[in-house]
Structures are given as C-alpha cells and as structure tokens.
PDB file of C-alpha atoms in Angstrom:
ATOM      1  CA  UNK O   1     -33.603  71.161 -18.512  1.00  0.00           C
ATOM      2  CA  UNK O   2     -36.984  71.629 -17.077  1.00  0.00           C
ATOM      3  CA  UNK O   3     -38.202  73.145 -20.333  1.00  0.00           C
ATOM      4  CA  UNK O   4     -36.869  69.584 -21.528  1.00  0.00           C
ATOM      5  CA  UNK O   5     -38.737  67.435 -19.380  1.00  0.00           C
ATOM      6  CA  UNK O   6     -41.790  69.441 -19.766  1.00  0.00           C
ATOM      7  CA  UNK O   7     -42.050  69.560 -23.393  1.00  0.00           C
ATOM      8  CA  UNK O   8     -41.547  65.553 -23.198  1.00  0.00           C
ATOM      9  CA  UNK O   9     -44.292  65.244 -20.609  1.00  0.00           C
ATOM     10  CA  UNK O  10     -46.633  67.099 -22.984  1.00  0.00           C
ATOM     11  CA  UNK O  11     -45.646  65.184 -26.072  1.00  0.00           C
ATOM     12  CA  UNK O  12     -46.641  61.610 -24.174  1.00  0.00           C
ATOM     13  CA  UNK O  13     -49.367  63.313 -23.252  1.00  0.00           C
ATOM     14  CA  UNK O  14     -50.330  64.177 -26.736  1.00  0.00           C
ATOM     15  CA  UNK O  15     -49.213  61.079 -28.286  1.00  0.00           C
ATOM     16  CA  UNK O  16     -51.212  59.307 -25.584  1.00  0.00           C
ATOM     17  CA  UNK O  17     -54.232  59.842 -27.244  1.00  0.00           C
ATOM     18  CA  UNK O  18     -53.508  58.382 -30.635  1.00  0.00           C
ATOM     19  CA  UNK O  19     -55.320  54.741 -30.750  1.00  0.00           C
ATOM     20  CA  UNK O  20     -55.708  52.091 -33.663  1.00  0.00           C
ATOM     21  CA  UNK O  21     -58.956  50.912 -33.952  1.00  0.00           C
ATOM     22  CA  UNK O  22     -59.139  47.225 -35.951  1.00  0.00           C
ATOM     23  CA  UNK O  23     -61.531  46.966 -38.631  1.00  0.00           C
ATOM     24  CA  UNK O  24     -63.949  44.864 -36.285  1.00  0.00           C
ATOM     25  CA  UNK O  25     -63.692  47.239 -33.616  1.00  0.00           C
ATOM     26  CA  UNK O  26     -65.331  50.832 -33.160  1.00  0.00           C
ATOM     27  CA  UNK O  27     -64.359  53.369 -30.377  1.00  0.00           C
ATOM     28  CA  UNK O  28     -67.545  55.249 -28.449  1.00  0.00           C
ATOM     29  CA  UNK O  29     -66.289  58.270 -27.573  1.00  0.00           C
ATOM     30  CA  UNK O  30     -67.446  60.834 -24.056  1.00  0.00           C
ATOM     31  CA  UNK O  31     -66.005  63.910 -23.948  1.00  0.00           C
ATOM     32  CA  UNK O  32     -66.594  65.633 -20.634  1.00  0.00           C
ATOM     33  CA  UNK O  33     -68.995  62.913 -20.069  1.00  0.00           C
ATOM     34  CA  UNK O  34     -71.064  63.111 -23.179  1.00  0.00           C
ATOM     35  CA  UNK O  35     -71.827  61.091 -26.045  1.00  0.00           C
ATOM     36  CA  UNK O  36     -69.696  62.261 -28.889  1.00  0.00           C
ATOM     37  CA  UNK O  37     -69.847  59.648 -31.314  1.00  0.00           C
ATOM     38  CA  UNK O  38     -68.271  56.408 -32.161  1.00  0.00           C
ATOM     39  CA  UNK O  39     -64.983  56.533 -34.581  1.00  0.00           C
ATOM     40  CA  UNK O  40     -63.311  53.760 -36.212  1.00  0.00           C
ATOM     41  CA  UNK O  41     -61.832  51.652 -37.687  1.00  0.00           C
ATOM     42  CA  UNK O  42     -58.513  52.861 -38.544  1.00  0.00           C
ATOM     43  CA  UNK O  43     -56.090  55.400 -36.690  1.00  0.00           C
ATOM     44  CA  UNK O  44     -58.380  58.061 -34.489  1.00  0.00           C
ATOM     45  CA  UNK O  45     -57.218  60.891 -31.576  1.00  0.00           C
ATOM     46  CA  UNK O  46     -58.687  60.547 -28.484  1.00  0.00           C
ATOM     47  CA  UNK O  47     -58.333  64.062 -26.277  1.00  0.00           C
ATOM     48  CA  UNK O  48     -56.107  62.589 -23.384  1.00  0.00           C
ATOM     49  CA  UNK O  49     -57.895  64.146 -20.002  1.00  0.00           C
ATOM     50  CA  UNK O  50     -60.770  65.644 -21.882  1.00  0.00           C
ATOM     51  CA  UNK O  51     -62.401  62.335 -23.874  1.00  0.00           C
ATOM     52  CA  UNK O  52     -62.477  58.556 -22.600  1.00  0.00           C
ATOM     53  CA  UNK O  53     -62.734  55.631 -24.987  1.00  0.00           C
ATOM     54  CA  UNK O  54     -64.879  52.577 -24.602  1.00  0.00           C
ATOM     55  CA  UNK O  55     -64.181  49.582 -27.464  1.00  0.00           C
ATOM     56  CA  UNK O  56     -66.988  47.621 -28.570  1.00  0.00           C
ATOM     57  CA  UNK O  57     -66.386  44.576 -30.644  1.00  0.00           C
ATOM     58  CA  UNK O  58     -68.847  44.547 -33.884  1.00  0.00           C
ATOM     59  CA  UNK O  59     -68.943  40.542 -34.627  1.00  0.00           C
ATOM     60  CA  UNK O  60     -70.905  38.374 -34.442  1.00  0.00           C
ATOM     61  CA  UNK O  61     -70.781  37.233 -30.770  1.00  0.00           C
ATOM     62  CA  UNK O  62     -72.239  33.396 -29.559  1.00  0.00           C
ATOM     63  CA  UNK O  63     -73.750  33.194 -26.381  1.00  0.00           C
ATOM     64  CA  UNK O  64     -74.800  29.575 -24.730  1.00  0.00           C
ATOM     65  CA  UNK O  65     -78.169  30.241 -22.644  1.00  0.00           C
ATOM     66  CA  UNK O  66     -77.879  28.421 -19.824  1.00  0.00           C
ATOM     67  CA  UNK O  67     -80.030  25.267 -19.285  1.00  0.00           C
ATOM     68  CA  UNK O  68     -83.475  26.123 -17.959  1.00  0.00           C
ATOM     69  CA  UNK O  69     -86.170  24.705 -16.224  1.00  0.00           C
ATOM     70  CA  UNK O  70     -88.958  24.849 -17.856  1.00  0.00           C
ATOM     71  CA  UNK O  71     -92.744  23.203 -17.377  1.00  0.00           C
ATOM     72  CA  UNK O  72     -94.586  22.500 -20.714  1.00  0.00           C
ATOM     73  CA  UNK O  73     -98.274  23.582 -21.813  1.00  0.00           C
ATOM     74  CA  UNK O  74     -98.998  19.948 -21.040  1.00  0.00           C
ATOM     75  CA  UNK O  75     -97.107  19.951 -17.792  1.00  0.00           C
ATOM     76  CA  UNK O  76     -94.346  18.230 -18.270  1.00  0.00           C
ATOM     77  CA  UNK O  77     -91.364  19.480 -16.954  1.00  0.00           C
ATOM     78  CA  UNK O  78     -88.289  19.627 -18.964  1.00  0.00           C
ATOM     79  CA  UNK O  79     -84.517  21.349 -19.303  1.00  0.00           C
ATOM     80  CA  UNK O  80     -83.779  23.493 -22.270  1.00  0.00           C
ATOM     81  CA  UNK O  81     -80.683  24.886 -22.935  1.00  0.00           C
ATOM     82  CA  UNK O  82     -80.005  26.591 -26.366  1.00  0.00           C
ATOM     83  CA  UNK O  83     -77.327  28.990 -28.230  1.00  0.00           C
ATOM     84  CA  UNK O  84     -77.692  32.714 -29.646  1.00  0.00           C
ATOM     85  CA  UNK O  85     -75.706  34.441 -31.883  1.00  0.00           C
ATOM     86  CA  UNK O  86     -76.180  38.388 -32.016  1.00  0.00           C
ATOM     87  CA  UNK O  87     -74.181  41.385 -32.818  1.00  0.00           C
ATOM     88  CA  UNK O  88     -73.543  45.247 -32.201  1.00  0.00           C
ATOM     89  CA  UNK O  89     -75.698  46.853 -34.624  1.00  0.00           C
ATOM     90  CA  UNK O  90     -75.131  50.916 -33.229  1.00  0.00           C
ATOM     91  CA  UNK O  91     -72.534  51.142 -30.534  1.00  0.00           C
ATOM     92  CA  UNK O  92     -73.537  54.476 -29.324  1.00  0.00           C
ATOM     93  CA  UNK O  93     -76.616  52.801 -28.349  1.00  0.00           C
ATOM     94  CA  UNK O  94     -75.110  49.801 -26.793  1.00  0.00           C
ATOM     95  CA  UNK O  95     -73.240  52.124 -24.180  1.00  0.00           C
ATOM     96  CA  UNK O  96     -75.899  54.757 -23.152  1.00  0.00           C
ATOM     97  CA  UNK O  97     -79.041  52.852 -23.763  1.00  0.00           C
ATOM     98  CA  UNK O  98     -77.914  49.903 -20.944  1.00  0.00           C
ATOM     99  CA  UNK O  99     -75.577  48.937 -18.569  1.00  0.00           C
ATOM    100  CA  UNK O 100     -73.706  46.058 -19.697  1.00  0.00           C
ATOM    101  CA  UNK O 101     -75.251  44.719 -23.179  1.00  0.00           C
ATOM    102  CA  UNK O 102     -73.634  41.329 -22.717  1.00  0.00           C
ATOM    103  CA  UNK O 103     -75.382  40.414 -19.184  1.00  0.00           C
ATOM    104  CA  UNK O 104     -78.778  42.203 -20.231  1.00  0.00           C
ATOM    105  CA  UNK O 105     -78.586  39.786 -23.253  1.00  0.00           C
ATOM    106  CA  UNK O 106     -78.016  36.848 -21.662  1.00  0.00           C
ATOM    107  CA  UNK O 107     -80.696  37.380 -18.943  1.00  0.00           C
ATOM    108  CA  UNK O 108     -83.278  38.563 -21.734  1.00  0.00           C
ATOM    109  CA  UNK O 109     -82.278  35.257 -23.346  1.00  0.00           C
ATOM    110  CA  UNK O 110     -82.961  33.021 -20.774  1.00  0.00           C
ATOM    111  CA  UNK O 111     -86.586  34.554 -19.811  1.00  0.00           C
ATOM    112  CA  UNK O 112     -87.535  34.331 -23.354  1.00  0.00           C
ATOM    113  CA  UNK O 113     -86.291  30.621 -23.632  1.00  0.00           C
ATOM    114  CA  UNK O 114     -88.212  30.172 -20.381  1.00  0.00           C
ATOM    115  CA  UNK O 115     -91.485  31.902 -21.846  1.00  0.00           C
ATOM    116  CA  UNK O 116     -91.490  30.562 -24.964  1.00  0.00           C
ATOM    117  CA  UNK O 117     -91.427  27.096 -24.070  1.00  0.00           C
ATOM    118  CA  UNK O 118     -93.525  27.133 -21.228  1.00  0.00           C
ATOM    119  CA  UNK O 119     -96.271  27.751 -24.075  1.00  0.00           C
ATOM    120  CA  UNK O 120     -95.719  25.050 -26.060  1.00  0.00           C
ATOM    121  CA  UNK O 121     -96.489  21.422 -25.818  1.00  0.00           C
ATOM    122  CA  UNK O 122     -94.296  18.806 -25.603  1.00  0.00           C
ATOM    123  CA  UNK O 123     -94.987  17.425 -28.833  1.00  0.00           C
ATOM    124  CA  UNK O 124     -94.641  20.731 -30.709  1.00  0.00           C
ATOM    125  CA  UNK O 125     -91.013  21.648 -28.649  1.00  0.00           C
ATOM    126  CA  UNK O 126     -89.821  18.284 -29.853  1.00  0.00           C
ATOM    127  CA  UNK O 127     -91.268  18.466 -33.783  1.00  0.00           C
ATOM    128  CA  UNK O 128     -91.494  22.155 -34.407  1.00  0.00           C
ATOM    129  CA  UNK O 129     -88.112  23.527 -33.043  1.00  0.00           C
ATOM    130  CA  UNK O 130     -87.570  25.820 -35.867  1.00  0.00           C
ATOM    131  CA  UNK O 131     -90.806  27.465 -35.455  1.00  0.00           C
ATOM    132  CA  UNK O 132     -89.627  27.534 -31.818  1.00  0.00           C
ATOM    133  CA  UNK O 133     -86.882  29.173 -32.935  1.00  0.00           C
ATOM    134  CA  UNK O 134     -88.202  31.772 -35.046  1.00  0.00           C
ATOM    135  CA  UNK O 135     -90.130  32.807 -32.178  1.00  0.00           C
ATOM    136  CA  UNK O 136     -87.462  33.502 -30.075  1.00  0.00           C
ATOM    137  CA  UNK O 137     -85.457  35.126 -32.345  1.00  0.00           C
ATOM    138  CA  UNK O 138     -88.690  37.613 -32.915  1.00  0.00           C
ATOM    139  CA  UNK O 139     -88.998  38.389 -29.191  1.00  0.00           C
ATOM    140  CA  UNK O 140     -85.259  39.188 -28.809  1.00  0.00           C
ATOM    141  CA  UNK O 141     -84.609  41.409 -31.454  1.00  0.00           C
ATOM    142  CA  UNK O 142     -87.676  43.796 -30.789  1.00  0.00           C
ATOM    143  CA  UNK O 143     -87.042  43.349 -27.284  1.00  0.00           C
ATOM    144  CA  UNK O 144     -82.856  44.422 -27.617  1.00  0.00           C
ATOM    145  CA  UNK O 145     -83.625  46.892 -30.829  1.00  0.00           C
ATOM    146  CA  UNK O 146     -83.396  49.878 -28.628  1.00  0.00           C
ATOM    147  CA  UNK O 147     -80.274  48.602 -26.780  1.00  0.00           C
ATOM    148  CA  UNK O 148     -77.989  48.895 -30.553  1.00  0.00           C
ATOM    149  CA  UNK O 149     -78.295  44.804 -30.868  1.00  0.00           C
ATOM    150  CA  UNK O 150     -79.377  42.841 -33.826  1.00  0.00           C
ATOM    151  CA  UNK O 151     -80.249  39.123 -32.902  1.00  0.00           C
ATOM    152  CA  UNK O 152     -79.127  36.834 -35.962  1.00  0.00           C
ATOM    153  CA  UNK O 153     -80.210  33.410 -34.749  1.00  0.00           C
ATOM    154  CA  UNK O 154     -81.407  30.983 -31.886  1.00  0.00           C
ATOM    155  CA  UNK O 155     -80.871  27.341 -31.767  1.00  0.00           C
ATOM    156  CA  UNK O 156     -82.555  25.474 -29.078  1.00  0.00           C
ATOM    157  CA  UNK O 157     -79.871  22.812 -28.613  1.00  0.00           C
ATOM    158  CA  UNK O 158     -81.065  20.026 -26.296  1.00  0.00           C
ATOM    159  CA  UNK O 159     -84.155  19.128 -24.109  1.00  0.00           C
ATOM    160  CA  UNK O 160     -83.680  17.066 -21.351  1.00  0.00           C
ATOM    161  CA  UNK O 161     -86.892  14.570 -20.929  1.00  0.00           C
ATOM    162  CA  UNK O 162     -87.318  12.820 -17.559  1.00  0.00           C
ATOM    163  CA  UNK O 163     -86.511   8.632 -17.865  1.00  0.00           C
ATOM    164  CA  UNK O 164     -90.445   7.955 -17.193  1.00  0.00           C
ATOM    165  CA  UNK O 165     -91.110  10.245 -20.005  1.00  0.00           C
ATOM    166  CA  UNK O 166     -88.653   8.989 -22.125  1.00  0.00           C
ATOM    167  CA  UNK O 167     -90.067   5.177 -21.495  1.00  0.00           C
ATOM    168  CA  UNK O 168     -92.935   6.336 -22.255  1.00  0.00           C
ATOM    169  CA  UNK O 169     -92.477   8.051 -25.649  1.00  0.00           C
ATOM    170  CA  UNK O 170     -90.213   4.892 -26.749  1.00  0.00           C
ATOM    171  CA  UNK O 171     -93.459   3.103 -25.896  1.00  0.00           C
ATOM    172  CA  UNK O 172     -95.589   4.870 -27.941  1.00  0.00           C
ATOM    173  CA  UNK O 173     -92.978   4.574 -31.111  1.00  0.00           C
ATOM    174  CA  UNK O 174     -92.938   0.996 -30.287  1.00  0.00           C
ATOM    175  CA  UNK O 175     -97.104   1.176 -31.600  1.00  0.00           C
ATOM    176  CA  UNK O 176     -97.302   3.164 -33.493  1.00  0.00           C
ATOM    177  CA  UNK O 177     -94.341   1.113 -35.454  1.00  0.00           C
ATOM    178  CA  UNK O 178     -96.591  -2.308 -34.574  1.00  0.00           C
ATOM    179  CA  UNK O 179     -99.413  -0.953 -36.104  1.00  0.00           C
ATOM    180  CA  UNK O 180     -97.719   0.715 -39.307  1.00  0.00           C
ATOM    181  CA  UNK O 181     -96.785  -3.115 -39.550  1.00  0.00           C
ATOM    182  CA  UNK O 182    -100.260  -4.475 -39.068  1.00  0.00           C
ATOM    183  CA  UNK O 183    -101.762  -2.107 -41.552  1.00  0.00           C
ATOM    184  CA  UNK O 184     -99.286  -2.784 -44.231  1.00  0.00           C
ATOM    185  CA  UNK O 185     -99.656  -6.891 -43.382  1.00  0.00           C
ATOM    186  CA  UNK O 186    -103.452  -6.341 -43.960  1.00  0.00           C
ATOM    187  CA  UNK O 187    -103.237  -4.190 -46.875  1.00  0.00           C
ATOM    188  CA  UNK O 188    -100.997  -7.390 -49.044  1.00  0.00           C
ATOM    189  CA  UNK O 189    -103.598  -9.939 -47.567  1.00  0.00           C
ATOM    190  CA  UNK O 190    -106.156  -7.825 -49.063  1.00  0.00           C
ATOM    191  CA  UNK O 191    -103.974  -7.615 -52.491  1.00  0.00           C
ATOM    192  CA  UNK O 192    -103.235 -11.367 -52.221  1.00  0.00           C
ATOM    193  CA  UNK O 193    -107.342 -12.088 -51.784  1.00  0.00           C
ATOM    194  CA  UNK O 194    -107.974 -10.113 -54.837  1.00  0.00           C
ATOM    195  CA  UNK O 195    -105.148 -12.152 -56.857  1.00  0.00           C
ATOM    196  CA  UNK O 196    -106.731 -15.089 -55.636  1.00  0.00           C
ATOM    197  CA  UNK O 197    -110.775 -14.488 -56.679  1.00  0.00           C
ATOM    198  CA  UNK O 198    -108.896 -13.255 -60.277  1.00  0.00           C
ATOM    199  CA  UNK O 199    -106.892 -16.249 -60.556  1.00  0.00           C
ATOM    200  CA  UNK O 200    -109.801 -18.437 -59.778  1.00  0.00           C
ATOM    201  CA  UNK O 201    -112.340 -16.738 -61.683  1.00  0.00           C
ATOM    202  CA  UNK O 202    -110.490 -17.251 -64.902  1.00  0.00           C
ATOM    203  CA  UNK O 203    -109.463 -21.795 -64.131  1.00  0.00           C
ATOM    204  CA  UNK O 204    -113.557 -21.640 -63.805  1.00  0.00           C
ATOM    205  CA  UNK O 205    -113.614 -20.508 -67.492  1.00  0.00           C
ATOM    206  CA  UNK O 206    -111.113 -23.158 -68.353  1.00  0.00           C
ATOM    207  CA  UNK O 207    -111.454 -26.660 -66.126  1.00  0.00           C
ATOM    208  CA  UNK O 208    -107.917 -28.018 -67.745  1.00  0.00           C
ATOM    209  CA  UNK O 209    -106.271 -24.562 -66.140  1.00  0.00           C
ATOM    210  CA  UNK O 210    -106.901 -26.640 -62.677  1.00  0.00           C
ATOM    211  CA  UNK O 211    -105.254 -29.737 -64.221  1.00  0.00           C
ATOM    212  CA  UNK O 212    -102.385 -28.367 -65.170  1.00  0.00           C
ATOM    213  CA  UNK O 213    -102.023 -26.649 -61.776  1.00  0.00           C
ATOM    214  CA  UNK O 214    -102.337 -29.660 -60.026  1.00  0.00           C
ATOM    215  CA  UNK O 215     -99.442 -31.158 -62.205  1.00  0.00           C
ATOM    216  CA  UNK O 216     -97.156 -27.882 -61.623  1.00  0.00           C
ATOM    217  CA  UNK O 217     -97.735 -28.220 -57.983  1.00  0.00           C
ATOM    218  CA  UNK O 218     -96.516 -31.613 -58.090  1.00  0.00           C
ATOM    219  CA  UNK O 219     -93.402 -30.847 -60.535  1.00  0.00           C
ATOM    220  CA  UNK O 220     -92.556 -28.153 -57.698  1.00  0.00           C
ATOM    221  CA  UNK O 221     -92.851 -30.862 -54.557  1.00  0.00           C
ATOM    222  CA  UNK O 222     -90.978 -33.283 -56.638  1.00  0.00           C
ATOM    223  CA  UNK O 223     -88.114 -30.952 -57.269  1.00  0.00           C
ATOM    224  CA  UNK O 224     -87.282 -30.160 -53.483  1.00  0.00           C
ATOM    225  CA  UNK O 225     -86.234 -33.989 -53.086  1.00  0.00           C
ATOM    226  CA  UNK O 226     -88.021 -34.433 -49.918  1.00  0.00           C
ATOM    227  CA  UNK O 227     -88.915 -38.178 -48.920  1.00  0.00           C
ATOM    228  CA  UNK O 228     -92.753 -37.338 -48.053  1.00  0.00           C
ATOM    229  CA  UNK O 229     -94.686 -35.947 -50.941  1.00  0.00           C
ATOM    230  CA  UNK O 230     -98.133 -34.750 -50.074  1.00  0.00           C
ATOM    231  CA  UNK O 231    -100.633 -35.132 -53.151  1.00  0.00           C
ATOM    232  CA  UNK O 232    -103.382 -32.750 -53.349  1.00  0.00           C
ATOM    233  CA  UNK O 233    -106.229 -33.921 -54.652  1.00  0.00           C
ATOM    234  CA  UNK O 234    -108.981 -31.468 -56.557  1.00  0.00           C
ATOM    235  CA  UNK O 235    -112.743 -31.322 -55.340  1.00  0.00           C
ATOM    236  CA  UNK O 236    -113.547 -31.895 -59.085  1.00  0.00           C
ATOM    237  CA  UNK O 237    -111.899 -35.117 -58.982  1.00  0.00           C
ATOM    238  CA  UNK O 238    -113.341 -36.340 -55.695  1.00  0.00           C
ATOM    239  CA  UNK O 239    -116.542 -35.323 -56.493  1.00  0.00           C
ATOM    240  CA  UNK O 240    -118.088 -38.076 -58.770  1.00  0.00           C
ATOM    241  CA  UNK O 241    -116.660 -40.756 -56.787  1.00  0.00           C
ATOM    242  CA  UNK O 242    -118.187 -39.439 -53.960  1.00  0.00           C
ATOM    243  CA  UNK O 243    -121.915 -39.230 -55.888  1.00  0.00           C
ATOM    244  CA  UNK O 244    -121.604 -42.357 -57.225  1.00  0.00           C
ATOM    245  CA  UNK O 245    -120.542 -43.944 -53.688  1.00  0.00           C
ATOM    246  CA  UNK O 246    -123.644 -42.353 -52.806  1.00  0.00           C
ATOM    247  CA  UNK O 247    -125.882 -43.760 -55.453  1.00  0.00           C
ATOM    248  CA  UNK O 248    -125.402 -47.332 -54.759  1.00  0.00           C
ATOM    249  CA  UNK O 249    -125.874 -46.665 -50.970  1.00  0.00           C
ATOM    250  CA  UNK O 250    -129.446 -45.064 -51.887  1.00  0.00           C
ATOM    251  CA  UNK O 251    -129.967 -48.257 -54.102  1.00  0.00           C
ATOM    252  CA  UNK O 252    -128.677 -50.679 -51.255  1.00  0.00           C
ATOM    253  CA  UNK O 253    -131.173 -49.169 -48.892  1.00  0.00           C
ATOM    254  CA  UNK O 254    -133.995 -49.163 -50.716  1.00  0.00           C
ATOM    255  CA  UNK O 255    -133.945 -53.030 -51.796  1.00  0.00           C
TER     256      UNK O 255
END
C-alpha cells in the first residue's frame, strides 16, 4: 500500500513538470538558479524541484505613458501624454538583464517623453509630431536593447495647451487668415487694373468701341426694370459743348 502511494506521489511529481507553452508564449528556464535557456512554444519538461519557469508573453504589448508635465524650449508649459507599443525581442535577456521589464519601460518612457519635449518648441511639438516621434522611438530602443526589448512605435497622443495659450494661437490663425484674404483681394484688384488699362487701350484705337459701350450699359440698366435710370454720359461727348460754352464766354468778355 505504501509502495502504492509512493509510486503515485512520484508520478505527480513527474507529471508536474510537463507544461504547454502557446505559440505566443516562451518559458525562461533556472535550474538551480541559473539561466538555462528559454523553451517554447509547444509541449516542454520542466525538472519539478530542480528548474523554475518564468512565462514571458512575446506580442506586441501597448503601453499608455502617462500624461506629463512638461515646459517647452520656449517656455511654455504643457501636458503630453502619448502611447508605445514594444515587444520581447530575447526573453533570456528580459529576466536577468532587469527587474521587471514592464515598470523599467514605462518609467524609461515617461523620462524620454519628458526630455524630448522639453527640447522642442511649441511650434515644432504641434507641426512636427512625427519627427517627435521618431525621436523617441530612437532613444528607447537603444536605451532598452540590452534589456531583450524592441520598441516598434511611439505616438504622442494629445498636448494639453493652457486657455491663454490657446486664445492666443486662435488669435494668430484669425491673421494670418485676414491677411491670406487681404493679399488675395489685392492680387484680383491688381488683375482687374490690368483688364482695365487693356480694355481701354484698345476703345482709344476705336472711338465707336466707347459708343457702343455706352449703349450696352444702357440695354443692361434698362433690363433690370428699375424706375430710376442713371445715364452716363462720356467725357467725349461733354467735351465740345463745354469748349464751345467757353468760346462765346471769351468772345462776350472781350466786346
């Protein structure tokens, strides 16, 4: 009976140590307390009493950096938060080489997000967030190479601007959208001008040109039906009534 129970006892024991390992998962093996390997995926034996086990997930993991405090190049102070995605490149490494891989992450994460905006400008965090980005993404993966981790992406998410600094920027929008405006309402009097000094250039060639003008004008006024019609009257055709006016005042005087 005791040769019973004792043979079972040793078969759990045995059978123990048989894990199943999914295909996004590898086991990092200590036996005695050092580094063996990792094994996996698939069905492995781990030595009950004599090896321990530690899983470590191989996706891709996301991360949300906590929003930070940050004060610009410029001195404006601002919150950034953003998002990393990384992943388990060498498990052995990520067990021996630190602590806890996930908290030295995060902390790296939000010192770099810290760093790397306290460099820039406002103006560049706002229009250059990819290169912001890129940057980093460089300073993480040297800077968790040695831990096993490979850093796949960083996306600054949001920056928080303070209300007087938002007023502000919608101000300056505000011109530079009034003076987009101005330019282009300049630019078509400029193209209307030159129009004009062609269009009059070529009636001086032909004197009936202004004639018929003059009646088209009036065809157009007539055709609105409007009660008032307002004749204009040419300089050409004013002008000899207006010399010979003058003519017979010279004459009057001088008799």
């Amino acid at each position: 009976m005791i040769g019973i129970y004792f043979f079972a006892v040793v078969a759990a024991m045995l059978l123990s140590g048989v894990k199943v390992m999914r295909e996004y998962e590898r086991a990092v093996v200590l036996r005695l307390g050092r580094l063996v390997g990792h094994r996996g995926p698939g069905l492995i034996y781990v030595i009950p009493g004599i090896e321990k086990m530690l899983r470590i997930d191989m996706r891709t993991i996301t991360m949300d950096v906590p929003s930070q405090d940050v004060i610009t190049r410029d001195n404006v102070s601002v919150k950034v938060n953003a998002v990393l995605y990384f992943r388990v490149v060498d498990p052995n490494k990520a067990i021996v080489e630190v602590e806890n891989y996930l908290y030295a992450t995060s902390q790296l994460a939000q010192t770099t997000l810290r760093s790397v905006c306290g460099q820039a400008e406002l103006d560049h965090l706002l229009s250059e967030r990819d290169e912001v980005n890129q940057k980093i993404q460089t300073i993480l993966d040297e800077q968790t190479d040695p831990w096993g981790i490979k850093v796949v992406a960083v996306e600054v998410k949001h920056i928080d601007l303070p209300q007087d600094m938002q007023r502000a920027m919608a101000r300056q929008a505000e011109a530079e959208r009034e003076r987009r405006a101005k330019v282009i309402s300049a630019d078509g009097e400029y193209q209307a001008s030159a129009k004009l000094t062609e269009a009059a250039a070529r009636m001086a060639t032909e004197p009936i040109s202004v004639q018929l003008r003059f009646l088209q004008t009036l065809n157009e006024i007539a055709s609105e039906h409007t009660t008032t019609v307002v004749v204009p009257l040419p300089i050409d055709l004013i002008a000899p009534l207006v010399d010979a006016a003058r003519k017979k005042e010279s004459r009057g005087s001088s008799s």
